[in-house]
Amino acid sequence: GSGAGGVVSCLALQADGKALVGGSFTHYDGAGRNRIARVNADGTPDTGFDPGSGANGTVMSLALQTDGKVLMGGWFTGYGGTARSYVARIDDEGDLDTDFDPGDGAQGLVFAVATLADGKALVGGQFNRFDSMPYSHLARISADGSLDTALVAGDGGNGGVSSLALQT
């Protein structure tokens, strides 16, 4: 096939051998897939995954949750026509998970997301506020998307966070 019709920024490999692909593309193998697609192990599109209108900007980072849902960060302000400031969560079929609501979200680009074993997640990027609270470049969010204020990032770093890795 022709693959992604644009830049691929991130990949996330699922346990079943399928892979989620995120980026700035709007088509994958000719099918409309706005900035996120899922492909089978042989690279063909997984037709059981349909993001509809998907993200309205580039998907920069993907993180799989143990329940099959997918956390995504990037340069977008909406997913499927619903406002989501640079961070969103989707279900296994590509639909927006409306149980996850980050409020005002990041007030700037999200370059990295990482899921934690307790259902929370870390969000890193080029932002100074998250859900209208002062969090510079790094925030932790609860499983429902709300800001976890137990992580006090203070002034944070003096530059953006472009990647995250979890230690055991």
Tab-separated table of C-alpha atoms in Angstrom, residues 72-168:
chain	number	residue	atom	x	y	z
A	72	MET	CA	-2.331	11.124	22.700
A	73	GLY	CA	-0.561	14.443	22.772
A	74	GLY	CA	0.329	16.878	20.063
A	75	TRP	CA	-0.424	20.057	18.240
A	76	PHE	CA	-4.216	19.827	18.091
A	77	THR	CA	-7.125	21.637	19.708
A	78	GLY	CA	-9.858	19.132	18.967
A	79	TYR	CA	-10.629	15.506	18.247
A	80	GLY	CA	-13.749	14.362	16.433
A	81	GLY	CA	-15.165	17.871	16.639
A	82	THR	CA	-14.791	18.066	20.452
A	83	ALA	CA	-12.398	20.595	21.992
A	84	ARG	CA	-9.269	18.969	23.421
A	85	SER	CA	-6.266	21.229	24.013
A	86	TYR	CA	-3.224	19.237	22.954
A	87	VAL	CA	-4.114	16.062	24.918
A	88	ALA	CA	-6.914	13.527	24.398
A	89	ARG	CA	-7.742	9.878	24.945
A	90	ILE	CA	-9.392	7.550	22.454
A	91	ASP	CA	-10.855	4.070	22.702
A	92	ASP	CA	-9.826	0.921	20.833
A	93	GLU	CA	-11.979	1.835	17.814
A	94	GLY	CA	-10.642	5.392	17.423
A	95	ASP	CA	-13.512	7.274	19.075
A	96	LEU	CA	-12.885	10.074	21.574
A	97	ASP	CA	-13.160	8.855	25.171
A	98	THR	CA	-15.465	11.475	26.702
A	99	ASP	CA	-14.886	10.039	30.203
A	100	PHE	CA	-11.421	11.605	29.917
A	101	ASP	CA	-11.687	15.389	30.218
A	102	PRO	CA	-8.515	17.434	30.709
A	103	GLY	CA	-10.477	20.668	31.169
A	104	ASP	CA	-8.543	23.456	29.458
A	105	GLY	CA	-5.725	20.958	28.843
A	106	ALA	CA	-2.233	22.139	28.073
A	107	GLN	CA	-1.854	25.735	27.052
A	108	GLY	CA	0.796	24.828	24.482
A	109	LEU	CA	2.139	21.916	22.499
A	110	VAL	CA	2.383	18.430	24.023
A	111	PHE	CA	5.367	16.495	22.685
A	112	ALA	CA	5.310	13.523	25.071
A	113	VAL	CA	2.813	11.429	27.034
A	114	ALA	CA	3.494	8.426	29.268
A	115	THR	CA	0.997	6.283	31.133
A	116	LEU	CA	1.635	5.183	34.707
A	117	ALA	CA	0.655	1.858	36.294
A	118	ASP	CA	-1.919	3.549	38.571
A	119	GLY	CA	-3.887	4.939	35.606
A	120	LYS	CA	-2.380	8.413	35.819
A	121	ALA	CA	-0.223	9.879	33.074
A	122	LEU	CA	2.609	12.338	32.578
A	123	VAL	CA	2.329	15.058	29.954
A	124	GLY	CA	5.360	16.986	28.723
A	125	GLY	CA	5.764	19.734	26.196
A	126	GLN	CA	6.038	23.431	25.504
A	127	PHE	CA	3.416	24.818	27.879
A	128	ASN	CA	3.323	26.984	30.997
A	129	ARG	CA	-0.160	26.103	32.179
A	130	PHE	CA	-2.267	22.968	32.354
A	131	ASP	CA	-6.001	23.316	32.954
A	132	SER	CA	-5.326	26.975	33.797
A	133	MET	CA	-2.862	26.081	36.581
A	134	PRO	CA	0.827	27.060	36.439
A	135	TYR	CA	2.660	23.908	35.316
A	136	SER	CA	5.728	24.554	33.192
A	137	HIS	CA	6.429	21.860	30.638
A	138	LEU	CA	5.406	18.890	32.835
A	139	ALA	CA	2.116	17.859	34.439
A	140	ARG	CA	0.601	14.687	35.837
A	141	ILE	CA	-3.032	13.935	35.130
A	142	SER	CA	-5.465	11.525	36.762
A	143	ALA	CA	-7.176	8.676	34.917
A	144	ASP	CA	-10.166	10.945	34.209
A	145	GLY	CA	-7.921	13.609	32.627
A	146	SER	CA	-8.043	16.075	35.517
A	147	LEU	CA	-4.841	17.715	36.711
A	148	ASP	CA	-3.189	15.815	39.577
A	149	THR	CA	-2.057	18.690	41.778
A	150	ALA	CA	-0.159	16.306	44.098
A	151	LEU	CA	2.716	16.647	41.619
A	152	VAL	CA	4.112	20.075	42.335
A	153	ALA	CA	6.270	20.942	39.357
A	154	GLY	CA	6.979	24.489	40.574
A	155	ASP	CA	8.529	26.542	37.838
A	156	GLY	CA	9.430	23.366	35.947
A	157	GLY	CA	12.275	23.381	33.500
A	158	ASN	CA	13.407	26.377	31.522
A	159	GLY	CA	12.592	24.643	28.250
A	160	GLY	CA	10.126	22.243	26.742
A	161	VAL	CA	9.946	18.513	27.455
A	162	SER	CA	10.288	16.515	24.237
A	163	SER	CA	10.294	12.953	25.598
A	164	LEU	CA	9.426	10.979	28.715
A	165	ALA	CA	10.592	7.585	29.964
A	166	LEU	CA	9.429	5.715	33.050
A	167	GLN	CA	11.769	4.011	35.483
A	168	THR	CA	10.747	0.881	37.395
